[in-house]
PDB file of C-alpha atoms in Angstrom:
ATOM      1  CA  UNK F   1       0.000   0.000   0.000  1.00 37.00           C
ATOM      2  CA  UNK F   2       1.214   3.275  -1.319  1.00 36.00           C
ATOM      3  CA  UNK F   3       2.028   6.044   1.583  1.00 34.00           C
ATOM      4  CA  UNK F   4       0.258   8.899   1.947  1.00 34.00           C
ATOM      5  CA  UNK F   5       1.407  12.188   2.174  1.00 34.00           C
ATOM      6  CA  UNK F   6       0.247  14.508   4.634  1.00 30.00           C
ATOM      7  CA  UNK F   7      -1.629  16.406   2.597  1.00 32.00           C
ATOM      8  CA  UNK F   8      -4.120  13.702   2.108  1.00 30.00           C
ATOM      9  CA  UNK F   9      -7.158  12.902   4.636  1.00 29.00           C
ATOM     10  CA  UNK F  10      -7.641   8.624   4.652  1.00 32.00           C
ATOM     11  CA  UNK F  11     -11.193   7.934   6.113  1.00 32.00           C
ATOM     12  CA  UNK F  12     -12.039   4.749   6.251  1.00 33.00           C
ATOM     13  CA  UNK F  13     -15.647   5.529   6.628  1.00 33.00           C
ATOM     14  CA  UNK F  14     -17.631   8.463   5.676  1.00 36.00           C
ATOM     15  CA  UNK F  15     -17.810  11.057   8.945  1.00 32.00           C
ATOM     16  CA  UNK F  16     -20.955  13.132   8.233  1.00 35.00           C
ATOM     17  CA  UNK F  17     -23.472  15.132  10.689  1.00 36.00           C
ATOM     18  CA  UNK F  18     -23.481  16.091  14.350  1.00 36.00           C
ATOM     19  CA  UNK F  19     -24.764  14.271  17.410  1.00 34.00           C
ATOM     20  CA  UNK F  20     -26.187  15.486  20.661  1.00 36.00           C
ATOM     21  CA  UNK F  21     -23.607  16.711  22.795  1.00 35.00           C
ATOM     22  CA  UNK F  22     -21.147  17.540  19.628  1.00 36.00           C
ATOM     23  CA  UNK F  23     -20.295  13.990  18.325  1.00 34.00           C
ATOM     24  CA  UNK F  24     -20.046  12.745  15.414  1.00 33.00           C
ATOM     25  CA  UNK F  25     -21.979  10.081  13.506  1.00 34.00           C
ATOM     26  CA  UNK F  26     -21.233   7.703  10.602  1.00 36.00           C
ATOM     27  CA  UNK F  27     -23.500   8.618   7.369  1.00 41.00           C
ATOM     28  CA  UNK F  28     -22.531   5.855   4.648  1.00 50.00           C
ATOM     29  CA  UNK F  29     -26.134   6.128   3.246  1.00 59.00           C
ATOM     30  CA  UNK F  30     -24.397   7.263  -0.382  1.00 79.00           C
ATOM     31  CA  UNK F  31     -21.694   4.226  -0.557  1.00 82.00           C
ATOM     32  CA  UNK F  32     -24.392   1.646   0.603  1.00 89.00           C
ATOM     33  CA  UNK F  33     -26.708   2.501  -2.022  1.00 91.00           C
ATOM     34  CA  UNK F  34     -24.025   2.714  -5.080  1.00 92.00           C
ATOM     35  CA  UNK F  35     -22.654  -0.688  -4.065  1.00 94.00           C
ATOM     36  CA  UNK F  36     -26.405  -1.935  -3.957  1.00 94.00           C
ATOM     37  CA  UNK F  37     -26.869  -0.957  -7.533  1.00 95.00           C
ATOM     38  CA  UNK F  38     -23.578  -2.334  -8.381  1.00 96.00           C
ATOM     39  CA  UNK F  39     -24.142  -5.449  -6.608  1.00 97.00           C
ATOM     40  CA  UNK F  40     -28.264  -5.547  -8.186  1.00 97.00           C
ATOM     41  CA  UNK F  41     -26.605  -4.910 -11.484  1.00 97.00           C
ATOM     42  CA  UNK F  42     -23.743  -7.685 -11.577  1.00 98.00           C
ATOM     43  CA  UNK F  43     -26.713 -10.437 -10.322  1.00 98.00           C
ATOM     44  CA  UNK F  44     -29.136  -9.093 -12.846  1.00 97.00           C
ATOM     45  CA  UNK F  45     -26.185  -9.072 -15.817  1.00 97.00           C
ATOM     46  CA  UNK F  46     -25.750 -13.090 -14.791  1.00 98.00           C
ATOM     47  CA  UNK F  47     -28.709 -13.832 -14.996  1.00 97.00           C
ATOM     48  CA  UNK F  48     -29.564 -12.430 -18.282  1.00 97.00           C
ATOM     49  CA  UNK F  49     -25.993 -13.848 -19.848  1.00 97.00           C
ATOM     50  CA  UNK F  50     -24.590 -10.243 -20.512  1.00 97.00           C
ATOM     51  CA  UNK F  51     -21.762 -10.250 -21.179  1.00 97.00           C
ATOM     52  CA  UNK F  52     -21.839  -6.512 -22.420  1.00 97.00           C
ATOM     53  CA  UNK F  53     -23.574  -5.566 -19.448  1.00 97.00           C
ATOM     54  CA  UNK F  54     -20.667  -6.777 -17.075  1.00 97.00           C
ATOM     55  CA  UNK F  55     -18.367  -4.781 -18.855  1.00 97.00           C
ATOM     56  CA  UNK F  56     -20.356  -1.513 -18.579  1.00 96.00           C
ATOM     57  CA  UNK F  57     -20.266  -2.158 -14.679  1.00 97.00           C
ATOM     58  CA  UNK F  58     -16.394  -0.992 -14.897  1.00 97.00           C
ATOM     59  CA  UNK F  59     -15.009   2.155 -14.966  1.00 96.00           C
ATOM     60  CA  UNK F  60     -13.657   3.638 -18.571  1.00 96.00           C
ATOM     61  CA  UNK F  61     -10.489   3.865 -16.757  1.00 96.00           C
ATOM     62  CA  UNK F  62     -10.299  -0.286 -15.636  1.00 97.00           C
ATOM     63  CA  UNK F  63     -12.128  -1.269 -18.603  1.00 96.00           C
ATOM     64  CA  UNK F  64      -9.306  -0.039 -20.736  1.00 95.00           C
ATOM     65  CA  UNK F  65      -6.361  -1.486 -19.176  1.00 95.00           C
ATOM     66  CA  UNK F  66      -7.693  -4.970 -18.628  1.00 95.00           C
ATOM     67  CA  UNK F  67      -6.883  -6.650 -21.087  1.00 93.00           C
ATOM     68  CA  UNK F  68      -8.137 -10.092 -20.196  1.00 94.00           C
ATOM     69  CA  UNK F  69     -11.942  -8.873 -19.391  1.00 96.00           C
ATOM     70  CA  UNK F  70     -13.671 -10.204 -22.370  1.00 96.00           C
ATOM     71  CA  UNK F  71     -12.139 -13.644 -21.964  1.00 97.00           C
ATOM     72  CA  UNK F  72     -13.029 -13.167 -17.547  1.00 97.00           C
ATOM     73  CA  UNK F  73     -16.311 -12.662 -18.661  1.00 98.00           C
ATOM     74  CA  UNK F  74     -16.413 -15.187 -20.984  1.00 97.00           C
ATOM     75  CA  UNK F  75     -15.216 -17.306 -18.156  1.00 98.00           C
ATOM     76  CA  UNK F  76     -17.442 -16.358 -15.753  1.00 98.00           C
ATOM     77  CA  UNK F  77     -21.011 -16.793 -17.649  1.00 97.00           C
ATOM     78  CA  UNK F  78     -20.089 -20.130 -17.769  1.00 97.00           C
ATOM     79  CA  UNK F  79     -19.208 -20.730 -14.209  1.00 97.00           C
ATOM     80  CA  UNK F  80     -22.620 -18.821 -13.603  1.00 97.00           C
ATOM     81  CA  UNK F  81     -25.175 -19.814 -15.546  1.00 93.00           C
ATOM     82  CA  UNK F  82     -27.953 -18.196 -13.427  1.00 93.00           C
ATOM     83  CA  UNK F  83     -30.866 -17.873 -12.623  1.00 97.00           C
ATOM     84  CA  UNK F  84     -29.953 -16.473  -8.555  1.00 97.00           C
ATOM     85  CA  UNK F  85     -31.865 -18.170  -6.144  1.00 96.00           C
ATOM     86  CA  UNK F  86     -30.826 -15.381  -3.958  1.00 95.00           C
ATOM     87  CA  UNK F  87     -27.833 -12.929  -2.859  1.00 96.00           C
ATOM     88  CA  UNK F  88     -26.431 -11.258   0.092  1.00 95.00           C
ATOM     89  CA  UNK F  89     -23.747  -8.875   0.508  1.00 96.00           C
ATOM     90  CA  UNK F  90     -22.046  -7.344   3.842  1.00 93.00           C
ATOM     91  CA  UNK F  91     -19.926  -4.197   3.788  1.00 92.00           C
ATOM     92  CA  UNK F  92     -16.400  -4.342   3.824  1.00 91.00           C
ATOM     93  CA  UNK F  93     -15.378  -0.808   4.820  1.00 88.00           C
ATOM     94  CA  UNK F  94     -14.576   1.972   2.272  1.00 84.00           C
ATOM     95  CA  UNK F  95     -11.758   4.863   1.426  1.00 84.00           C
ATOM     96  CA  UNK F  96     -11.835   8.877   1.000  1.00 84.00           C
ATOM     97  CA  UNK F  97      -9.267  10.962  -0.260  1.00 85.00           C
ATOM     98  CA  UNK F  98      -9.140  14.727  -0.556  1.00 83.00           C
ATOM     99  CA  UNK F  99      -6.095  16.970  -1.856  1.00 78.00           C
ATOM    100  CA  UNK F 100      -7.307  20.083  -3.205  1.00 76.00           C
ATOM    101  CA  UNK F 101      -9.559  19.760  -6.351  1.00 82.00           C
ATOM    102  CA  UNK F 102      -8.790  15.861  -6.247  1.00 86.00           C
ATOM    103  CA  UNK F 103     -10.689  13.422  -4.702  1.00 87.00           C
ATOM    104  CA  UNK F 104     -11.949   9.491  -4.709  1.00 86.00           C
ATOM    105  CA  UNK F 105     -14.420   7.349  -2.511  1.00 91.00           C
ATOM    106  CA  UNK F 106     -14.193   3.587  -2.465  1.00 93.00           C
ATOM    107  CA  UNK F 107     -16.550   1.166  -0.956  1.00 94.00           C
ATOM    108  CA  UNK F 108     -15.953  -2.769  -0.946  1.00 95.00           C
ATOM    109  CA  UNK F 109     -18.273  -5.526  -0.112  1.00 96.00           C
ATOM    110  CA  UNK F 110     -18.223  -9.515  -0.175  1.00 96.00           C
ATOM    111  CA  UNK F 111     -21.119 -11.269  -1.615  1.00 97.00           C
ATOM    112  CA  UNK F 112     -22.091 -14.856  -1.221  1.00 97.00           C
ATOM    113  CA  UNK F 113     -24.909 -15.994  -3.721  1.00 97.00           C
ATOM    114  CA  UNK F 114     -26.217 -19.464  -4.764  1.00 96.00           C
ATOM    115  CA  UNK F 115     -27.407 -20.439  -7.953  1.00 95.00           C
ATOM    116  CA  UNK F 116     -28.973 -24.146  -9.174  1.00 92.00           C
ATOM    117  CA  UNK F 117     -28.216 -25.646  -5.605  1.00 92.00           C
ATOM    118  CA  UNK F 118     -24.189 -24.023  -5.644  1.00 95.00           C
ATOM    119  CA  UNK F 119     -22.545 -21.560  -3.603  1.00 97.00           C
ATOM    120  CA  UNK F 120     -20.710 -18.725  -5.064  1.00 98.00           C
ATOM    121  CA  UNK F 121     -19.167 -15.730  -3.168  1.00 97.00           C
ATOM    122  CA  UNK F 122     -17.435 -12.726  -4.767  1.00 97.00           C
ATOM    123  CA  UNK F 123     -15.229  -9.468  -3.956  1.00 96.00           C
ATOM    124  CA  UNK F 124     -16.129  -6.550  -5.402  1.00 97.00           C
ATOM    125  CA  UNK F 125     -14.751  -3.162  -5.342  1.00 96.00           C
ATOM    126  CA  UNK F 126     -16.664   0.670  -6.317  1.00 96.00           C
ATOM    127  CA  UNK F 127     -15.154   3.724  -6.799  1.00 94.00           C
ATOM    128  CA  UNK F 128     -18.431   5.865  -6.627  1.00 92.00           C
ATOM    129  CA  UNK F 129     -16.804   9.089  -6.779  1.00 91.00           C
ATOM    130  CA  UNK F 130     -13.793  10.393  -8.567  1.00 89.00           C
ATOM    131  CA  UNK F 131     -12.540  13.589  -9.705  1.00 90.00           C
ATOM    132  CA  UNK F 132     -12.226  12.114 -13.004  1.00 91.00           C
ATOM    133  CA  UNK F 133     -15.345  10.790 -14.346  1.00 93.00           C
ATOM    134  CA  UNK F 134     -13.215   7.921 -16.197  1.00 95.00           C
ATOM    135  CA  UNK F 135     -12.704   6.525 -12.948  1.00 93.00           C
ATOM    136  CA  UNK F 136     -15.824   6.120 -11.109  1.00 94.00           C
ATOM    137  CA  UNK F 137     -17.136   2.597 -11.455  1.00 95.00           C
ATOM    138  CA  UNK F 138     -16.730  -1.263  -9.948  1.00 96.00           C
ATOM    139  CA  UNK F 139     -12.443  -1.261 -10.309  1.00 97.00           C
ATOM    140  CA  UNK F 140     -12.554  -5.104  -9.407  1.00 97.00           C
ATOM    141  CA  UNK F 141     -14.532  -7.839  -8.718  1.00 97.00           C
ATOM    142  CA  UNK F 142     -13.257 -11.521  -8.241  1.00 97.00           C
ATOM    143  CA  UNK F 143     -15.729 -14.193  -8.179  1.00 97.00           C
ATOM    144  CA  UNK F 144     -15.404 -17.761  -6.499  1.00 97.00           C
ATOM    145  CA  UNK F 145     -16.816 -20.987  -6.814  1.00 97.00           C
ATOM    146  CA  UNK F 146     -17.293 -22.254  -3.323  1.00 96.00           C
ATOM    147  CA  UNK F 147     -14.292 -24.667  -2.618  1.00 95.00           C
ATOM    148  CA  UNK F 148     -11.719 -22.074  -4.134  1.00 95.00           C
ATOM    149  CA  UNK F 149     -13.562 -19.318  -1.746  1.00 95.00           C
ATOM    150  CA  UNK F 150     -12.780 -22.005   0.616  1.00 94.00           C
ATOM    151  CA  UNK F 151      -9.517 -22.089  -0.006  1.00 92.00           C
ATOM    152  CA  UNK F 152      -8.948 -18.432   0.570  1.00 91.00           C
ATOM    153  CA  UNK F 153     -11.054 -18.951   3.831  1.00 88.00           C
ATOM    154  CA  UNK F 154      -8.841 -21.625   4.846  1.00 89.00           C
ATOM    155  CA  UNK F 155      -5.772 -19.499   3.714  1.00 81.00           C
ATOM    156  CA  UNK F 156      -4.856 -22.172   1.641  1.00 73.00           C
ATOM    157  CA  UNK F 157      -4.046 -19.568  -1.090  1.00 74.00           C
ATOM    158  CA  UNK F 158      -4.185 -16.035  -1.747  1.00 78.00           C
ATOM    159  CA  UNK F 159      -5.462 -13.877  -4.054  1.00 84.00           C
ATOM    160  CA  UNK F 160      -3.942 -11.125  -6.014  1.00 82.00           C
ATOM    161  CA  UNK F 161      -5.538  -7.611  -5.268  1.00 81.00           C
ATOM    162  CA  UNK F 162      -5.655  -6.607  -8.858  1.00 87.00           C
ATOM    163  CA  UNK F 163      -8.489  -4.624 -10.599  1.00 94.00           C
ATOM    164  CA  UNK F 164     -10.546  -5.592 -13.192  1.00 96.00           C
ATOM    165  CA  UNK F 165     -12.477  -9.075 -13.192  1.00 97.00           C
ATOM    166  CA  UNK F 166     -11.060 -12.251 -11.947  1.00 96.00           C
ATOM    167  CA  UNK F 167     -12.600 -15.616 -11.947  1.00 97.00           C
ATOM    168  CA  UNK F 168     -11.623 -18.505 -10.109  1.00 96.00           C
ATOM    169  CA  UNK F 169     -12.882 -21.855 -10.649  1.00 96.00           C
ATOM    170  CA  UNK F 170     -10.376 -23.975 -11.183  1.00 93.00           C
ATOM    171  CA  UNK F 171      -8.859 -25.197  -7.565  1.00 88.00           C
ATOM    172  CA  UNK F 172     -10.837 -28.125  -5.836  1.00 89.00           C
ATOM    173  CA  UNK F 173     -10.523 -29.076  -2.118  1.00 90.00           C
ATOM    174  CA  UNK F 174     -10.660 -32.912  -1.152  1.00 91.00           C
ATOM    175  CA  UNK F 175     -13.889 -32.451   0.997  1.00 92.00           C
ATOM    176  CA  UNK F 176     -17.275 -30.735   0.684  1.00 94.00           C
ATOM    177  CA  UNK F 177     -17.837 -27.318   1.296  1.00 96.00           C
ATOM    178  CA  UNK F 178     -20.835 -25.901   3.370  1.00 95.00           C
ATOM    179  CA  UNK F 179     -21.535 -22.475   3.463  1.00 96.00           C
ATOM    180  CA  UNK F 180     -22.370 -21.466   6.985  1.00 95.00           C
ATOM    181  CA  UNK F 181     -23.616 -18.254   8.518  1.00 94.00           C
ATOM    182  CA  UNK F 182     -22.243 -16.768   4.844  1.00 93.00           C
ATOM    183  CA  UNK F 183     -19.084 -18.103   4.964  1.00 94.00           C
ATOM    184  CA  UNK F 184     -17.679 -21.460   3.375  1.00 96.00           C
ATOM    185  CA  UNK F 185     -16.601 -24.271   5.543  1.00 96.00           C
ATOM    186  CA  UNK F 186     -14.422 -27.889   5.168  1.00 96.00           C
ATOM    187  CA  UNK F 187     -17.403 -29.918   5.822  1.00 96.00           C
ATOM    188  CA  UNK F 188     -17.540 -33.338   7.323  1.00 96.00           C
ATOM    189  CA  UNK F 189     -21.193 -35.018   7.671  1.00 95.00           C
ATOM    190  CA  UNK F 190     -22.086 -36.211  11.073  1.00 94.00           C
ATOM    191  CA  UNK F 191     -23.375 -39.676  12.136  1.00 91.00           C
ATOM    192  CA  UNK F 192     -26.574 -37.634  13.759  1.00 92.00           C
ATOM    193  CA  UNK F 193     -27.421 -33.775  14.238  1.00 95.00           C
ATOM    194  CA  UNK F 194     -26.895 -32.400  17.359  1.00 94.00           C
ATOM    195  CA  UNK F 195     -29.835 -32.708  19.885  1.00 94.00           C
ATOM    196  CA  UNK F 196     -30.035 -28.883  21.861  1.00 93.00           C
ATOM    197  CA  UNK F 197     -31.816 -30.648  24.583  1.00 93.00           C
ATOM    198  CA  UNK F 198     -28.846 -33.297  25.399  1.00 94.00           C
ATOM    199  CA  UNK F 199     -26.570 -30.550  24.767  1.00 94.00           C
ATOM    200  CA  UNK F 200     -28.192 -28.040  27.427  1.00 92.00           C
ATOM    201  CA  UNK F 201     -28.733 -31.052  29.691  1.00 93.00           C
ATOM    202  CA  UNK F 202     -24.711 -31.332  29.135  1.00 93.00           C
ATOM    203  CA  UNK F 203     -23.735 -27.865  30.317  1.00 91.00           C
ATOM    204  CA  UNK F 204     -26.292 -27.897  33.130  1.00 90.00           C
ATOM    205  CA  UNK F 205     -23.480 -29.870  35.096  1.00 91.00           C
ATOM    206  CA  UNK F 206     -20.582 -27.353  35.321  1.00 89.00           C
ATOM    207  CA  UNK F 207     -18.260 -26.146  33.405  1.00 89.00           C
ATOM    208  CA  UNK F 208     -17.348 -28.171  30.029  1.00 92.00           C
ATOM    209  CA  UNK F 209     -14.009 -28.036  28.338  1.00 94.00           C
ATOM    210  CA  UNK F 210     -13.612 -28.676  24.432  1.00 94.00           C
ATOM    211  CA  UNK F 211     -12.263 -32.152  24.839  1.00 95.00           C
ATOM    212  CA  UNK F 212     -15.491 -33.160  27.384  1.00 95.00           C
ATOM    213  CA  UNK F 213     -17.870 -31.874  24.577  1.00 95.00           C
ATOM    214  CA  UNK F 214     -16.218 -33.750  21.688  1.00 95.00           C
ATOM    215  CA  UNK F 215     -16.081 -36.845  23.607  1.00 95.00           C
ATOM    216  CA  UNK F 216     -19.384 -36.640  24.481  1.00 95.00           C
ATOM    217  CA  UNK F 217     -20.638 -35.156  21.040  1.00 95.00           C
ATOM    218  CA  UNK F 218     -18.379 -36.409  18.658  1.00 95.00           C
ATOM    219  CA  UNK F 219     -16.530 -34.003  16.527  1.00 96.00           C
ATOM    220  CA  UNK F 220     -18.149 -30.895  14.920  1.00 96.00           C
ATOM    221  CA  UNK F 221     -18.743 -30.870  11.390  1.00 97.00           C
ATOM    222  CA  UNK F 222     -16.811 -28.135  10.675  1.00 96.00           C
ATOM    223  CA  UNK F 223     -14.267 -25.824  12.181  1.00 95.00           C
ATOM    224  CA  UNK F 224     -12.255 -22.683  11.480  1.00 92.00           C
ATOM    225  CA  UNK F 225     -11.606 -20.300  14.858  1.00 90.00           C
ATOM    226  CA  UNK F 226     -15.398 -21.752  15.645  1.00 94.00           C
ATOM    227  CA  UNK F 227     -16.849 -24.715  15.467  1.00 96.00           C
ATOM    228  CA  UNK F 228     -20.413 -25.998  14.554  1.00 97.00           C
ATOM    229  CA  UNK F 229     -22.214 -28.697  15.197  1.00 97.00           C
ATOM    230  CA  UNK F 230     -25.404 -30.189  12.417  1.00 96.00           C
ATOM    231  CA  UNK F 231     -28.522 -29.751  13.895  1.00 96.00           C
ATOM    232  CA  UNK F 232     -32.404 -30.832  13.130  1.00 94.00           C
ATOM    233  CA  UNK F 233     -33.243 -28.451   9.961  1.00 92.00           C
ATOM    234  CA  UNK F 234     -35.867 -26.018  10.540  1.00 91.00           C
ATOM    235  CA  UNK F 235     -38.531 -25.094   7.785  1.00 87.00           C
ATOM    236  CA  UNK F 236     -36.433 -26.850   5.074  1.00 86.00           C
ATOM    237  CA  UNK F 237     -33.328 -25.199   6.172  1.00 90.00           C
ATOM    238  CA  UNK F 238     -29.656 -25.905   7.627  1.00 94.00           C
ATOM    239  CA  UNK F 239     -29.062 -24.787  11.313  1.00 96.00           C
ATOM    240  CA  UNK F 240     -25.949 -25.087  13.428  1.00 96.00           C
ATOM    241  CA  UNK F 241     -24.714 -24.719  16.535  1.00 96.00           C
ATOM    242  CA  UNK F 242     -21.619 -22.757  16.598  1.00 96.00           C
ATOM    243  CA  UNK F 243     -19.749 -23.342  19.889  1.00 95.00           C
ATOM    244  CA  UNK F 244     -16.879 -20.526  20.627  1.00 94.00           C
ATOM    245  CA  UNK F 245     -13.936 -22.513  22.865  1.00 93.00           C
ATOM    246  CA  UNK F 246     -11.046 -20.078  24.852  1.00 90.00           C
ATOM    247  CA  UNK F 247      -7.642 -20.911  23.208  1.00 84.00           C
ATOM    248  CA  UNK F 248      -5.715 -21.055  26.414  1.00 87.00           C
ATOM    249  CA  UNK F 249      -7.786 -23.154  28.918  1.00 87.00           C
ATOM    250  CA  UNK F 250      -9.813 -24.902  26.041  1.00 91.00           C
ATOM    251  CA  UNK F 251     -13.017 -24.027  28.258  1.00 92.00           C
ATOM    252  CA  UNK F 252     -16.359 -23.378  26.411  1.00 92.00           C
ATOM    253  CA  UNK F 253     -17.146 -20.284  26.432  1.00 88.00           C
ATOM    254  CA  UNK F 254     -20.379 -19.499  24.168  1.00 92.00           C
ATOM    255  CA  UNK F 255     -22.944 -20.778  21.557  1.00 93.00           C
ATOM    256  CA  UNK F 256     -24.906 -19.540  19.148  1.00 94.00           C
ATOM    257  CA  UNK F 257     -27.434 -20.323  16.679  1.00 95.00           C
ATOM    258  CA  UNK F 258     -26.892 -19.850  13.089  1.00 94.00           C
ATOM    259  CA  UNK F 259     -27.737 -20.992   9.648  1.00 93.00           C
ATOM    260  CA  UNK F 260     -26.334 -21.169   6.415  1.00 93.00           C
ATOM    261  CA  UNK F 261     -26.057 -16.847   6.099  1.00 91.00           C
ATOM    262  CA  UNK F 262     -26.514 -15.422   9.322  1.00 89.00           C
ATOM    263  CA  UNK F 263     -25.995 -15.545  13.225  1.00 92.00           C
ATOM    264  CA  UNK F 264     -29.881 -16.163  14.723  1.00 92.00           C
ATOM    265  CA  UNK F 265     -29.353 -15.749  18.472  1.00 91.00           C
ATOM    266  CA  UNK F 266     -27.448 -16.659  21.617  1.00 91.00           C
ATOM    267  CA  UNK F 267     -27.982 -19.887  23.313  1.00 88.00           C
ATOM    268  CA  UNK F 268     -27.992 -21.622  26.831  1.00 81.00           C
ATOM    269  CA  UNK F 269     -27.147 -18.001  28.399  1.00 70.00           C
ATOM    270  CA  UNK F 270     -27.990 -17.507  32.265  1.00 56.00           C
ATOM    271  CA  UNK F 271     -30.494 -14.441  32.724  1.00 48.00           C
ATOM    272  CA  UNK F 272     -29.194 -11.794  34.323  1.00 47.00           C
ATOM    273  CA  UNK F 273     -30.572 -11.744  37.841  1.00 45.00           C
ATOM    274  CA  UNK F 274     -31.921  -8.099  38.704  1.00 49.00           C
ATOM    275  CA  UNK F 275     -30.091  -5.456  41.094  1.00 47.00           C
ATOM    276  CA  UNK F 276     -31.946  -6.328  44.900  1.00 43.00           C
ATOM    277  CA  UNK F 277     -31.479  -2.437  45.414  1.00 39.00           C
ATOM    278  CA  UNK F 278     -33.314  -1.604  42.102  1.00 41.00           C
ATOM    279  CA  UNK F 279     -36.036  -4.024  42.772  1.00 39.00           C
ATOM    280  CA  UNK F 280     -36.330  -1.992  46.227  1.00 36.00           C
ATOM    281  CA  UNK F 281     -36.194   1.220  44.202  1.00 39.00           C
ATOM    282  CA  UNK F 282     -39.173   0.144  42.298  1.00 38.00           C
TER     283      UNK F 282
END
């Protein structure tokens, strides 16, 4: 990454308005809604096979000096045949820059989508305002079949931060791939899903360290800082039990609920017992 003199202002997010007292709150209203059209307008592209209308998502300025897009395109049409069953994408942060008449503002975002029963995810990249009009546009997006997004999950490889479009599709992983609470995951199936009930009866006698779960449990289905744990689908859907574990003591620490693209709620959690002095208060 390229230092910056001091001339220039970096803002990672967009600083905009006044709060009571004389603070300041975020306002990213603008980026969210470019990258929402840029994200709508990739999806809708796909699913229509244009090719031409991929292109037109770049910027004059990328589309020029990427030489390879036609052939990405190409590449990706066939990796995606469409139509989306659905999409979701979560903000990855953003960039400013101001130096006298010049200026730029970035805003990034990972998308995972699926498409006739398979998982994609991809990066994608907007400069929605520029100085020069050449330059405002998506300046990269890299799309991923599951297991090489899986890869890059896993670290197993990295990934060039170059503009312009990128498709990978070619890696393959020696397991399945799950994606879980929108990310993908080395997934083994279990003998049984995971029974809440046994598990809360479980906990209910102290303390529990990873090893006393898994021997009681068996091991989770997948893994990677967290681990989950198959349970019962609900309404047609996957669900999980994501189970957080301290790295020094091995104690459990947490669960969670969650399904194949979000975190649903907290589980087995003690209620907080209220204050005796503000129950006298009241």
């Amino acid at each position: 990454m390229k230092k910056i003199g001091l001339a220039f202002l970096v803002l990672v997010l967009c600083l905009g308005g006044c709060a009571p007292g004389g603070g300041r709150v975020l306002d990213v209203s603008g980026e969210r809604k470019a990258m929402d059209e840029a994200v709508s307008g990739l999806f809708a592209a796909l699913d229509a096979q244009d090719g031409e209308a991929i292109q037109a998502l770049f910027s004059p300025y990328v589309r020029e000096r990427d030489t390879d897009m036609m052939d990405q395109v190409d590449k990706l049409l066939e990796v995606y045949p469409g139509p989306t069953t659905r999409y979701d994408w979560e903000d990855d942060g953003g960039a400013k820059q101001r130096s006298g008449g010049y200026y730029y503002n970035t805003a990034a975002c990972t998308v995972y989508a699926t498409c006739g029963g398979e998982d994609y995810w991809c990066w994608i990249t907007l400069m929605y305002q520029n100085s020069d009009p050449e330059q405002v546009g998506v300046k990269s997006i890299r799309f991923f079949t599951a297991e090489e997004f899986c890869g890059v999950h896993y670290d197993d490889w990295d990934i060039p931060g170059e503009d312009g479009l990128s498709v990978y599709a070619e890696r393959t992983l020696d397991c399945q791939v799950r994606a879980i609470r929108g990310d993908p995951y080395k997934y083994t199936p279990p003998q049984a899903p995971l029974d809440l009930a046994q598990v809360e009866a479980f906990l209910a006698e102290g303390e529990k360290t990873f090893d006393q779960f898994v021997e009681r449990f068996g091991e989770p289905c997948a893994e990677n800082i967290w681990y989950f744990y198959e349970l019962p689908p609900e309404d047609g859907g996957p669900r999980y039990l994501r189970m957080i574990v301290d790295y020094n003591d091995k104690t459990v620490s947490g669960f969670s609920l969650v399904d194949d693209r979000q975190w649903l709620c907290r589980l087995f959690e003690e209620e907080e017992q209220p204050d005796s002095k503000a129950e006298i208060q009241r």
